[in-house]
Coordinates of C-alpha atoms and ligand atoms in Angstrom, one line a residue:
M4 CA 11.0 21.3 10.3
T5 CA 10.7 22.4 13.7
E6 CA 11.7 20.1 16.6
L7 CA 9.3 19.7 19.5
A8 CA 11.8 21.1 21.8
S9 CA 12.1 24.3 20.0
A10 CA 11.7 27.2 22.4
P11 CA 9.4 30.1 21.8
G12 CA 10.6 33.7 21.6
E13 CA 13.8 33.0 19.6
H14 CA 12.8 35.5 17.1
A15 CA 14.2 38.6 15.5
P16 CA 13.4 41.9 17.2
E17 CA 10.8 44.4 15.9
T18 CA 12.2 46.2 12.9
T19 CA 11.8 49.8 11.6
D20 CA 13.0 48.9 8.1
T21 CA 10.3 50.0 5.8
S22 CA 11.1 47.3 3.2
I23 CA 9.8 44.9 5.8
T24 CA 6.1 44.4 5.6
P25 CA 4.3 43.8 9.0
I26 CA 1.9 41.0 8.9
H27 CA -1.0 41.1 11.3
H28 CA -3.9 38.8 12.5
W29 CA -7.3 38.8 11.1
V30 CA -10.1 38.6 13.6
G31 CA -13.8 39.4 13.3
G32 CA -13.6 40.4 9.6
R33 CA -10.6 42.9 10.0
I34 CA -6.9 43.2 10.4
V35 CA -5.9 43.2 14.0
E36 CA -2.3 44.4 14.9
G37 CA -0.6 42.1 17.4
T38 CA 0.0 43.4 20.9
S39 CA 2.4 40.8 22.3
G40 CA 5.5 42.7 21.2
R41 CA 6.9 39.5 19.4
T42 CA 7.4 39.1 15.8
S43 CA 9.0 36.5 13.6
P44 CA 10.9 37.2 10.4
V45 CA 9.5 36.1 7.1
F46 CA 11.9 35.8 4.3
N47 CA 11.9 35.9 0.4
P48 CA 13.9 32.6 0.0
S49 CA 15.0 33.5 -3.6
M50 CA 16.6 36.7 -2.5
G51 CA 17.7 35.3 0.9
R52 CA 16.5 38.5 2.6
Q53 CA 13.8 39.3 5.2
S54 CA 10.5 40.6 3.6
G55 CA 8.2 40.6 6.5
A56 CA 7.7 40.5 10.2
V57 CA 4.6 38.5 11.3
D58 CA 3.0 39.1 14.7
L59 CA 3.2 36.2 17.2
A60 CA 0.0 36.0 19.1
S61 CA 0.0 35.9 23.0
V62 CA -2.3 33.6 25.0
E63 CA -4.7 36.5 25.4
E64 CA -4.8 37.4 21.7
V65 CA -5.6 33.7 20.8
G66 CA -8.4 33.9 23.6
Q67 CA -9.8 37.0 21.9
A68 CA -10.0 35.3 18.5
V69 CA -11.5 32.2 19.9
T70 CA -14.1 34.4 21.7
V71 CA -15.1 36.1 18.5
A72 CA -15.4 32.7 16.7
K73 CA -17.6 31.2 19.5
E74 CA -19.9 34.2 19.5
T75 CA -20.3 34.0 15.7
F76 CA -20.9 30.2 15.9
A77 CA -24.6 30.5 17.3
S78 CA -25.7 32.6 14.2
W79 CA -23.5 30.9 11.7
R80 CA -24.8 27.5 12.3
N81 CA -28.3 29.0 11.9
V82 CA -27.6 30.0 8.4
S83 CA -29.4 27.7 5.8
L84 CA -27.6 25.1 3.8
A85 CA -28.8 27.0 0.7
K86 CA -27.2 30.3 1.8
R87 CA -24.0 28.5 3.0
A88 CA -23.7 26.8 -0.4
E89 CA -24.2 30.1 -2.1
L90 CA -21.5 31.6 0.0
M91 CA -19.1 28.6 -0.9
F92 CA -19.8 29.2 -4.6
N93 CA -19.0 32.9 -4.1
I94 CA -15.7 32.0 -2.4
R95 CA -15.0 29.5 -5.1
E96 CA -15.3 32.3 -7.7
L97 CA -13.1 34.8 -5.9
V98 CA -10.3 32.2 -5.0
H99 CA -10.5 31.2 -8.7
T100 CA -10.2 34.8 -9.9
H101 CA -7.4 35.5 -7.6
K102 CA -5.5 32.3 -8.0
Q103 CA -2.4 34.1 -9.4
D104 CA -2.4 36.6 -6.7
I105 CA -2.3 33.9 -4.2
A106 CA 0.2 32.0 -6.0
K107 CA 2.5 35.0 -6.1
L108 CA 2.4 35.4 -2.4
L109 CA 3.4 31.7 -2.1
V110 CA 6.4 32.3 -4.6
A111 CA 7.4 35.3 -2.5
E112 CA 7.4 33.7 1.0
H113 CA 7.7 29.8 0.2
G114 CA 10.0 30.0 -2.7
K115 CA 8.2 27.5 -5.0
V116 CA 8.0 28.4 -8.7
L117 CA 4.9 30.1 -10.0
S118 CA 3.5 27.2 -12.1
D119 CA 3.8 24.9 -8.9
A120 CA 2.1 27.5 -6.8
M121 CA -0.8 27.9 -9.2
G122 CA -1.0 24.0 -9.0
E123 CA -1.2 24.3 -5.2
V124 CA -4.0 26.9 -5.3
T125 CA -5.9 24.8 -7.9
R126 CA -5.8 21.7 -5.7
G127 CA -7.1 23.8 -2.8
L128 CA -9.8 25.1 -5.0
E129 CA -11.0 21.6 -5.6
V130 CA -11.6 21.2 -1.9
I131 CA -13.6 24.4 -2.0
E132 CA -15.6 23.1 -4.9
F133 CA -16.3 19.8 -3.0
A134 CA -17.5 22.0 -0.1
C135 CA -20.1 23.8 -2.4
G136 CA -22.0 20.5 -2.4
I137 CA -22.6 20.8 1.4
P138 CA -26.4 20.4 1.2
T139 CA -25.8 17.0 -0.4
L140 CA -22.9 16.2 1.9
L141 CA -24.9 16.7 5.1
K142 CA -27.9 14.7 4.1
G143 CA -28.9 12.4 6.8
E144 CA -30.7 9.0 6.7
F145 CA -34.3 8.2 7.5
S146 CA -36.0 4.9 8.5
E147 CA -39.8 5.1 8.3
Q148 CA -41.7 2.6 10.6
A149 CA -38.5 1.5 12.5
S150 CA -41.2 0.3 15.1
T151 CA -44.9 0.7 14.7
G152 CA -45.6 4.4 14.3
V153 CA -41.9 5.2 15.0
D154 CA -39.5 6.9 12.6
V155 CA -35.7 7.1 13.1
Y156 CA -33.4 9.6 11.4
S157 CA -29.9 10.9 11.5
I158 CA -28.5 14.4 11.4
R159 CA -25.1 15.9 11.4
Q160 CA -24.3 19.1 13.2
P161 CA -21.3 21.3 13.3
V162 CA -19.0 20.8 16.3
G163 CA -18.5 24.6 17.2
V164 CA -15.2 26.4 17.0
V165 CA -12.5 24.6 15.0
A166 CA -8.8 25.3 14.9
G167 CA -6.5 24.6 12.1
I168 CA -2.6 24.6 12.5
T169 CA -0.8 24.4 9.1
P170 CA 2.7 23.7 7.8
F171 CA 5.0 26.0 5.7
N172 CA 5.0 23.8 2.6
F173 CA 1.4 24.4 1.4
P174 CA 0.5 27.8 2.8
A175 CA -2.7 28.1 0.8
M176 CA -3.9 24.5 0.0
V177 CA -3.5 22.9 3.4
P178 CA -5.6 25.7 5.2
M179 CA -8.2 25.2 2.3
W180 CA -8.3 21.5 3.1
M181 CA -9.6 22.5 6.5
W182 CA -11.5 25.7 6.5
A183 CA -13.6 25.0 3.4
P184 CA -15.4 21.9 4.8
A185 CA -15.3 23.2 8.4
I186 CA -17.1 26.5 7.6
A187 CA -19.4 24.8 5.1
C188 CA -20.5 22.4 7.8
G189 CA -21.4 25.4 9.9
N190 CA -18.5 25.7 12.3
T191 CA -16.4 28.9 12.8
F192 CA -12.7 28.7 12.3
V193 CA -9.4 30.0 13.8
L194 CA -6.5 29.4 11.6
K195 CA -2.8 29.4 12.9
P196 CA -0.7 29.3 9.7
S197 CA 3.0 28.7 9.5
E198 CA 4.9 31.7 10.7
K199 CA 7.4 31.2 7.8
D200 CA 4.8 32.0 5.0
P201 CA 1.7 33.7 6.6
S202 CA 0.6 36.2 4.0
A203 CA -1.6 33.9 1.9
S204 CA -3.9 33.2 4.7
V205 CA -4.6 36.9 5.4
F206 CA -5.2 37.5 1.7
T207 CA -7.7 34.6 1.6
A208 CA -9.4 36.0 4.7
E209 CA -10.0 39.3 2.8
L210 CA -11.5 37.2 -0.1
L211 CA -13.8 35.4 2.1
R212 CA -15.1 38.6 3.6
E213 CA -15.5 40.0 0.0
A214 CA -17.4 36.8 -0.8
G215 CA -19.9 37.7 1.9
L216 CA -18.9 35.4 4.7
P217 CA -20.0 36.9 7.9
D218 CA -17.4 38.4 10.1
G219 CA -16.0 36.2 12.8
V220 CA -16.6 32.9 10.9
F221 CA -13.0 32.8 9.6
N222 CA -10.2 34.2 11.8
V223 CA -6.4 34.1 11.5
V224 CA -4.0 34.3 14.4
H225 CA -0.3 34.1 13.7
G226 CA 2.1 32.5 16.2
D227 CA 4.5 29.9 17.3
K228 CA 4.3 27.4 20.2
V229 CA 2.7 30.0 22.5
A230 CA -0.4 30.3 20.2
V231 CA -0.6 26.6 19.4
D232 CA -0.6 25.6 23.1
A233 CA -3.2 28.3 23.8
L234 CA -5.4 26.7 21.0
L235 CA -4.8 23.2 22.4
E236 CA -5.7 24.2 25.9
H237 CA -8.7 26.6 25.1
P238 CA -11.9 25.1 26.4
D239 CA -13.9 26.6 23.5
I240 CA -12.0 24.9 20.8
A241 CA -14.0 21.7 19.9
A242 CA -11.9 20.2 17.2
L243 CA -8.5 20.8 15.9
S244 CA -6.9 19.8 12.5
F245 CA -3.1 19.8 12.4
V246 CA -0.7 19.2 9.4
G247 CA 3.0 19.3 10.0
S248 CA 6.0 17.2 11.1
T249 CA 5.6 14.0 13.0
P250 CA 7.0 15.1 16.4
I251 CA 4.7 18.1 16.5
A252 CA 1.6 16.0 15.1
R253 CA 2.1 13.6 17.9
Y254 CA 2.3 16.3 20.6
I255 CA -0.7 18.1 19.1
Y256 CA -2.7 14.9 19.2
E257 CA -1.6 13.9 22.7
T258 CA -2.2 17.5 24.1
G259 CA -5.4 18.3 22.3
T260 CA -7.1 14.9 23.1
K261 CA -6.0 15.4 26.8
H262 CA -8.0 18.7 26.7
G263 CA -11.1 17.0 25.4
K264 CA -10.8 18.0 21.8
R265 CA -11.4 16.0 18.6
V266 CA -8.0 16.0 16.9
Q267 CA -6.7 14.9 13.5
A268 CA -3.0 15.4 13.3
L269 CA -1.2 14.6 10.0
G270 CA 2.5 14.1 10.3
G271 CA 5.6 13.7 8.2
A272 CA 6.6 11.0 5.6
K273 CA 9.2 8.9 3.8
N274 CA 7.6 8.0 0.6
H275 CA 9.1 5.1 -1.4
M276 CA 8.6 4.5 -5.1
I277 CA 9.2 0.9 -6.2
V278 CA 10.4 0.3 -9.7
L279 CA 10.1 -3.3 -10.9
P280 CA 12.4 -4.7 -13.6
D281 CA 9.5 -4.8 -16.1
A282 CA 8.6 -1.1 -15.7
D283 CA 9.1 1.4 -18.5
I284 CA 12.4 2.8 -17.2
E285 CA 12.2 6.1 -19.1
M286 CA 8.8 6.8 -17.6
A287 CA 9.8 5.8 -14.1
A288 CA 12.8 8.1 -14.3
D289 CA 10.6 11.1 -15.5
A290 CA 8.2 10.3 -12.6
A291 CA 10.9 9.9 -10.0
V292 CA 12.6 13.2 -10.9
S293 CA 9.3 15.1 -11.1
A294 CA 8.1 13.7 -7.8
A295 CA 11.5 14.1 -5.9
Y296 CA 12.4 17.6 -7.0
G297 CA 9.1 19.2 -7.6
S298 CA 8.7 22.0 -5.0
A299 CA 12.4 21.5 -4.0
G300 CA 11.3 18.2 -2.3
E301 CA 9.2 20.2 0.3
R302 CA 6.1 18.1 -0.1
C303 CA 4.9 15.5 2.3
M304 CA 4.0 13.3 -0.8
A305 CA 7.5 13.8 -2.4
V306 CA 9.2 10.7 -3.6
S307 CA 12.2 10.5 -1.1
V308 CA 13.4 7.0 -2.0
V309 CA 13.4 5.1 -5.2
V310 CA 13.6 1.3 -4.6
A311 CA 14.9 -0.3 -7.7
V312 CA 14.3 -4.0 -7.9
G313 CA 16.7 -6.5 -9.5
D314 CA 18.4 -5.3 -12.6
A315 CA 16.2 -2.2 -12.9
G316 CA 18.9 -0.4 -10.8
D317 CA 21.6 0.6 -13.2
A318 CA 19.3 1.7 -16.0
L319 CA 17.1 3.6 -13.8
V320 CA 20.1 5.5 -12.0
A321 CA 21.5 6.3 -15.5
A322 CA 18.1 7.7 -16.6
I323 CA 17.7 9.7 -13.5
K324 CA 21.1 11.2 -13.7
E325 CA 20.8 12.0 -17.3
R326 CA 17.8 14.3 -16.5
L327 CA 19.3 16.2 -13.5
P328 CA 21.5 18.8 -15.5
K329 CA 18.4 19.7 -17.4
I330 CA 16.5 21.0 -14.5
T331 CA 16.6 24.8 -14.1
V332 CA 16.8 26.0 -10.4
G333 CA 16.1 29.7 -9.9
D334 CA 13.8 32.3 -8.6
G335 CA 10.2 31.1 -8.7
M336 CA 9.0 34.1 -10.7
D337 CA 11.3 33.5 -13.6
P338 CA 9.2 31.5 -16.1
A339 CA 12.3 29.4 -16.8
S340 CA 12.6 28.1 -13.2
E341 CA 11.4 24.5 -12.6
M342 CA 12.7 24.4 -9.0
G343 CA 13.0 27.2 -6.5
P344 CA 15.0 27.6 -3.2
L345 CA 14.3 26.0 0.2
V346 CA 12.2 27.9 2.6
T347 CA 15.1 29.1 5.0
Q348 CA 18.7 29.2 5.2
A349 CA 18.7 26.8 8.2
H350 CA 16.6 24.3 6.4
R351 CA 18.7 24.4 3.3
D352 CA 21.8 23.8 5.4
K353 CA 20.1 20.8 7.1
V354 CA 19.1 19.4 3.8
A355 CA 22.6 19.6 2.4
S356 CA 24.1 18.0 5.5
Y357 CA 22.4 14.7 4.4
L358 CA 24.8 14.7 1.4
D359 CA 27.8 14.6 3.9
S360 CA 26.3 12.2 6.2
G361 CA 25.2 10.0 3.3
A362 CA 28.8 10.0 1.9
Q363 CA 30.2 9.2 5.4
Q364 CA 27.8 6.3 5.9
G365 CA 28.6 4.7 2.5
A366 CA 26.2 6.2 -0.1
S367 CA 27.5 7.4 -3.5
V368 CA 26.8 11.0 -4.1
L369 CA 26.0 11.1 -7.8
A370 CA 24.8 14.7 -7.8
D371 CA 25.7 17.2 -5.2
G372 CA 23.2 20.2 -5.2
R373 CA 25.8 22.5 -3.5
E374 CA 27.9 22.6 -6.7
T375 CA 24.9 23.5 -9.0
A376 CA 23.0 25.9 -6.8
P377 CA 22.5 29.3 -8.3
A378 CA 24.9 32.1 -7.0
G379 CA 23.6 34.7 -4.7
D380 CA 22.0 35.0 -1.2
G381 CA 19.0 32.7 -2.0
F382 CA 18.4 29.6 -0.1
F383 CA 19.1 27.5 -3.0
L384 CA 20.3 23.8 -3.2
G385 CA 20.5 22.1 -6.6
V386 CA 19.1 18.6 -7.3
S387 CA 21.1 16.0 -5.4
L388 CA 21.2 12.2 -5.9
L389 CA 22.5 9.5 -3.5
D390 CA 22.8 6.0 -4.7
N391 CA 23.2 2.8 -2.7
V392 CA 21.4 4.1 0.2
T393 CA 20.7 1.7 3.0
T394 CA 18.3 1.6 6.0
D395 CA 20.9 2.5 8.6
M396 CA 21.7 5.8 7.0
D397 CA 20.5 9.3 8.3
A398 CA 19.5 10.1 4.7
Y399 CA 17.1 7.1 4.9
R400 CA 15.9 7.2 8.5
D401 CA 15.0 11.1 8.3
E402 CA 12.5 12.9 6.3
I403 CA 14.9 15.0 4.5
F404 CA 12.2 17.4 3.0
G405 CA 14.5 18.8 0.3
P406 CA 15.8 18.1 -3.2
V407 CA 17.8 14.9 -2.1
L408 CA 16.7 11.7 -3.9
G409 CA 18.0 8.4 -2.4
V410 CA 18.1 5.3 -4.4
M411 CA 18.0 1.8 -2.8
R412 CA 18.7 -1.4 -4.6
V413 CA 16.9 -4.7 -3.6
D414 CA 16.6 -8.1 -5.2
S415 CA 13.0 -8.8 -5.0
Y416 CA 9.5 -7.3 -4.8
D417 CA 9.1 -8.9 -1.2
E418 CA 12.3 -7.0 -0.1
A419 CA 11.0 -3.7 -1.5
L420 CA 7.6 -4.3 0.2
K421 CA 9.2 -5.1 3.5
L422 CA 11.1 -1.9 3.3
I423 CA 8.0 0.2 3.2
N424 CA 6.1 -1.8 5.7
D425 CA 9.0 -1.6 8.2
N426 CA 9.3 2.1 7.9
P427 CA 7.7 4.1 10.7
Y428 CA 5.8 6.4 8.3
G429 CA 3.1 5.4 5.9
N430 CA 2.0 8.4 4.0
G431 CA 2.2 7.9 0.2
T432 CA 3.9 5.2 -1.9
A433 CA 4.0 4.2 -5.5
I434 CA 5.0 1.2 -7.7
F435 CA 6.0 1.3 -11.2
T436 CA 5.4 -1.9 -13.2
R437 CA 3.6 -3.2 -16.4
D438 CA 2.3 -6.2 -14.3
G439 CA -1.3 -5.6 -13.2
G440 CA -1.2 -8.7 -10.9
V441 CA 1.8 -7.4 -9.0
A442 CA 0.4 -3.9 -8.8
R443 CA -2.8 -5.3 -7.4
Q444 CA -0.8 -7.4 -4.8
F445 CA 1.0 -4.3 -3.8
Q446 CA -2.2 -2.2 -3.3
F447 CA -3.3 -5.1 -1.0
D448 CA 0.0 -5.6 0.8
V449 CA 1.4 -2.3 1.4
E450 CA 1.0 -0.3 4.7
A451 CA 0.4 3.3 3.6
G452 CA -2.5 5.4 3.3
M453 CA -2.2 6.7 -0.3
V454 CA -0.9 4.4 -3.1
G455 CA 0.1 5.2 -6.7
I456 CA 0.1 2.6 -9.4
N457 CA 2.4 4.2 -12.1
V458 CA 1.5 7.5 -10.4
P459 CA 4.2 9.0 -8.3
I460 CA 2.3 11.4 -6.2
P461 CA -1.1 9.9 -5.4
V462 CA -2.7 12.9 -3.6
P463 CA -6.5 11.9 -3.6
V464 CA -8.9 14.0 -5.5
A465 CA -11.0 16.2 -3.2
Y466 CA -14.1 13.8 -3.1
Y467 CA -11.9 11.2 -1.5
S468 CA -10.0 11.8 1.8
F469 CA -6.4 12.5 2.3
G470 CA -4.1 10.8 5.1
G471 CA -1.3 8.4 5.9
W472 CA -0.9 5.5 8.2
N473 CA 1.3 4.8 11.2
A474 CA 3.5 7.9 12.2
S475 CA 2.0 10.0 9.3
L476 CA -1.3 10.3 11.0
F477 CA -2.5 10.6 14.6
G478 CA -6.2 10.3 15.0
D479 CA -8.7 8.3 13.0
S480 CA -9.9 10.8 10.5
H481 CA -8.2 11.6 7.3
I482 CA -8.6 15.1 6.0
Y483 CA -11.0 16.6 3.5
G484 CA -13.5 14.6 1.4
P485 CA -16.1 12.5 3.2
E486 CA -13.9 12.0 6.3
G487 CA -13.3 15.7 6.6
I488 CA -17.1 16.2 6.7
H489 CA -17.4 13.6 9.3
F490 CA -14.6 15.1 11.5
Y491 CA -16.3 18.6 11.3
T492 CA -19.6 17.4 12.5
R493 CA -21.3 15.4 15.1
G494 CA -23.9 12.8 14.6
K495 CA -27.3 12.9 16.2
V496 CA -30.1 10.2 15.8
V497 CA -33.7 11.1 16.4
T498 CA -36.3 8.6 17.3
S499 CA -39.8 10.1 16.8
R500 CA -43.5 9.1 17.1
W501 CA -46.7 10.9 17.1
P502 CA -49.0 8.6 19.0
D503 CA -52.6 9.0 19.8
P504 CA -52.8 10.3 23.4
A505 CA -55.5 7.8 24.1
T506 CA -53.2 4.9 23.6
S507 CA -50.6 6.2 26.2
K508 CA -49.8 4.2 29.2
V509 CA -46.8 3.7 31.7
D510 CA -44.5 1.0 30.7
L511 CA -41.1 0.5 32.7
G512 CA -39.8 -2.1 30.3
F513 CA -36.8 -1.4 27.9
P514 CA -38.2 -0.1 24.7
Q515 CA -38.8 -2.8 22.0
T516 CA -39.0 -2.4 18.3
R517 CA -40.9 -5.6 17.5
Ligands
NAD622 P1 6.3 21.9 11.6 O1 5.7 20.7 12.3 O2 7.5 22.5 12.1 O3 5.1 23.1 11.9 C1 3.8 22.9 11.7 C2 3.0 23.9 12.4 O4 3.3 23.5 13.8 C3 3.3 25.3 12.3 O5 2.2 26.2 12.2 C4 4.2 25.7 13.4 O6 4.1 27.1 13.8 C5 3.7 24.8 14.5 N1 4.8 24.4 15.4 C6 6.1 24.2 15.2 N2 6.7 23.9 16.2 C7 5.8 23.6 17.3 C8 5.9 23.4 18.7 N3 7.1 23.0 19.1 N4 4.8 23.4 19.4 C9 3.6 23.7 18.8 N5 3.5 24.0 17.5 C10 4.6 24.0 16.8 O7 6.1 21.5 10.2 P2 6.6 22.4 8.9 O8 8.2 22.4 8.9 O9 6.0 23.7 8.9 O10 6.1 21.6 7.7 C11 6.8 20.5 7.1 C12 6.3 19.2 7.8 O11 4.9 19.0 7.6 C13 7.0 18.0 7.0 O12 7.2 17.0 8.1 C14 5.9 17.4 6.1 O13 5.9 16.1 5.8 C15 4.6 17.7 7.0 N6 3.5 17.7 6.1 C16 2.6 16.8 6.1 C17 1.5 16.7 5.3 C18 0.5 15.6 5.4 O14 -0.5 15.7 4.8 N7 0.8 14.6 6.2 C19 1.3 17.8 4.5 C20 2.1 18.8 4.5 C21 3.3 18.9 5.2

């Protein structure tokens, strides 16, 4: 993850190596080459070598994309709901047809394994499918005869140009969370994807064009802090959706709202999974291993800490440990691989450093992924396990965002609950138990936005909304689902009457309904 203080411009110089693919912007329905002279390297994490160079937009280039989006807004919001729904169905069909093509781009630049990448595209597709129902989703309310001869009704209208700024870990799905509902609502969109894995966004833009989306409705500008700041300050951006790490999310929310924008900024996480002594330990171990190491732990909903209550601890740790040697780590295109590399060398090294700090601060290192990582130049780290983690350790305090699972041991449910509620984040959490009463109490007590009961990664389906609490979300709207539709539209209430002109008179009193 990038720290807020990271300076722009620290990027590799332009290369003439023909094995390095240039990755350009997409504005007004076509590829637009960058003119800033700045690029950023894109890597194939399994091979550990640079595969691409993505343009980094200047303030002027961002401005040009916003102008195109603004000019297109007037005609796009005028398109009928029937036509917009038809276009969303076309988009759905094309994304579905090209699911594997998109997934392969994710494997090449992010590193996740193909089956996981296919899962990512499928979850994004579900949000597109939700947006196909836009005529129903935008239905207003109507009150006939609110006063004598007076009707009142509500409508929702698009906000204008919407910007989306997205993280590296879901390069297809998270943009889909944003652009699908935003454009279905009648907005135009400027996407600033992660500079680490930008190709899926450009490929998607081409699909949207092929589906018949008018040019200028969906635009992609690549970039770093320069581009993000330009979007945050641009007067013609009405709303901004962000997903990324907490320091940047806080900055986006504060800066965007200061510039008069509607902002939803989803941040990082530290997701706890409680295992009560009555839980099925084998099932809990399967769930913990799947949720901790899937996508090499680079998921904001990954289980990062297992909290074993009472005597669940020893049996659970043994069951988790037993599963680790069976996990195949390797190139994401190899069908045998279950876990791929980390996104960059720097991130891999930072994740690995928690094994050292964990050991120094008193945790037991039960599996050290440096010893089991595949050989070669890839940014691999094997599955890693820390036991006896405590709240004062870096491995607990930080969002590691890698394949390092921590186990904490506590004596009671109350102690486990307190751990979660005292943690600054509040994204996802889960409880494993056979006791329905305790599970229901947990759902009532816990301070987190997404709760799993015997479900380790409770990402809501597309017709609910996704979002955390506390430092996992800035702003009051969760993303996609009903709250997404609400975020990308503004309400208007119309009070209407058609009186007989003969009854008209001057009345300076405040309008009464009775
Ligand atoms: P990041 O915060 O480093 O980057 C996110 C976006 O912000 C990128 O587009 C990046 O270019 C931009 N950015 C980075 N530094 C910036 C700066 N100084 N100023 C302005 N913009 C900047 O996050 P990441 O490393 O790409 O993604 C991983 C993080 O995202 C994790 O913390 C993870 O938990 C979080 N995440 C959260 C959710 C969620 O739904 N809450 C989902 C996915 C990922």
